[in-house]
């Protein structure tokens, strides 16, 4: 049964990608299936309603401006990148830059260099810990790191960043499970994006954000090499549109709306 489901899914994605290549009517865009307020709900949740998440509404604004249909599919992050490399989806968002990821897809560039101006978003990773926990971070050194366990989301680039700092990491499936482990003293600290971490800081008086940030990174909507090879001009237009919408007043209001909620509205 699982094999049959995989075959059906593969055929569907391939057909949609072919349609995009032929008529540019549909773009298949993959997003990870875990949920992170305020950017998107879990894949199993209803995310097409009035408040599907900041990233989903951002994508819908891009869709309207381009005049194409963007079919959003959800899957684990590593599968998003694998599907992009294989051409089963046309785009993935949002991904930080790693040289090895250029095998999976194409980033916006200008004169051969990464074009930060056409990024999808910018986000900082922070460390979060429990009030009173013996966790000290000065921006370069995590004190007593040999005795600490720091959580980070599986498949995310911050895992490698922590490892490069000599910090022992415990990979978690999603931010929610990581914060549960933190609250139950199964982690010393958790490294997550600030837009996620701030939600838990507001909910729990005993969770604190450690400054300065671990890392601040631009994130991109990356396109499949197959799509770019067949439609380079339209691909460039997609990234131009991302920049235009990201800087728009309308998107700023959408973002402010979600932060005013504090959690997913019913």
PDB file of N, CA, C and O in Angstrom, residues 63 81 84 122 172 201 231 263-264:
ATOM      1  N   UNK A  63       1.823  34.323  -5.778  1.00  0.00           N
ATOM      2  CA  UNK A  63       0.985  33.626  -6.754  1.00  0.00           C
ATOM      3  C   UNK A  63       0.111  34.608  -7.531  1.00  0.00           C
ATOM      4  O   UNK A  63       0.038  34.568  -8.765  1.00  0.00           O
ATOM      5  N   UNK A  81      14.128  18.794  -0.186  1.00  0.00           N
ATOM      6  CA  UNK A  81      15.336  19.034  -0.970  1.00  0.00           C
ATOM      7  C   UNK A  81      15.594  17.911  -1.967  1.00  0.00           C
ATOM      8  O   UNK A  81      15.999  18.168  -3.106  1.00  0.00           O
ATOM      9  N   UNK A  84      13.208  18.297  -4.839  1.00  0.00           N
ATOM     10  CA  UNK A  84      13.628  19.405  -5.695  1.00  0.00           C
ATOM     11  C   UNK A  84      14.753  18.961  -6.625  1.00  0.00           C
ATOM     12  O   UNK A  84      14.725  19.239  -7.832  1.00  0.00           O
ATOM     13  N   UNK A 122      14.551  36.844   6.362  1.00  0.00           N
ATOM     14  CA  UNK A 122      15.742  36.821   7.209  1.00  0.00           C
ATOM     15  C   UNK A 122      15.309  36.389   8.599  1.00  0.00           C
ATOM     16  O   UNK A 122      14.271  36.824   9.097  1.00  0.00           O
ATOM     17  N   UNK A 172      15.861  17.140  17.147  1.00  0.00           N
ATOM     18  CA  UNK A 172      14.444  16.956  17.461  1.00  0.00           C
ATOM     19  C   UNK A 172      13.632  17.055  16.183  1.00  0.00           C
ATOM     20  O   UNK A 172      14.079  17.620  15.181  1.00  0.00           O
ATOM     21  N   UNK A 201       8.451  32.024  24.681  1.00  0.00           N
ATOM     22  CA  UNK A 201       8.828  32.976  25.721  1.00  0.00           C
ATOM     23  C   UNK A 201       7.583  33.667  26.271  1.00  0.00           C
ATOM     24  O   UNK A 201       7.454  33.891  27.480  1.00  0.00           O
ATOM     25  N   UNK A 231      12.985  27.582 -18.239  1.00  0.00           N
ATOM     26  CA  UNK A 231      12.364  28.911 -18.169  1.00  0.00           C
ATOM     27  C   UNK A 231      13.214  29.861 -17.325  1.00  0.00           C
ATOM     28  O   UNK A 231      12.798  30.293 -16.250  1.00  0.00           O
ATOM     29  N   UNK A 263      -0.661  33.218  19.065  1.00  0.00           N
ATOM     30  CA  UNK A 263      -0.779  31.776  18.820  1.00  0.00           C
ATOM     31  C   UNK A 263      -1.802  31.592  17.708  1.00  0.00           C
ATOM     32  O   UNK A 263      -2.465  32.559  17.298  1.00  0.00           O
ATOM     33  N   UNK A 264      -1.939  30.370  17.228  1.00  0.00           N
ATOM     34  CA  UNK A 264      -2.866  30.137  16.131  1.00  0.00           C
ATOM     35  C   UNK A 264      -4.296  30.437  16.566  1.00  0.00           C
ATOM     36  O   UNK A 264      -4.777  29.902  17.557  1.00  0.00           O
TER      37      UNK A 264
END
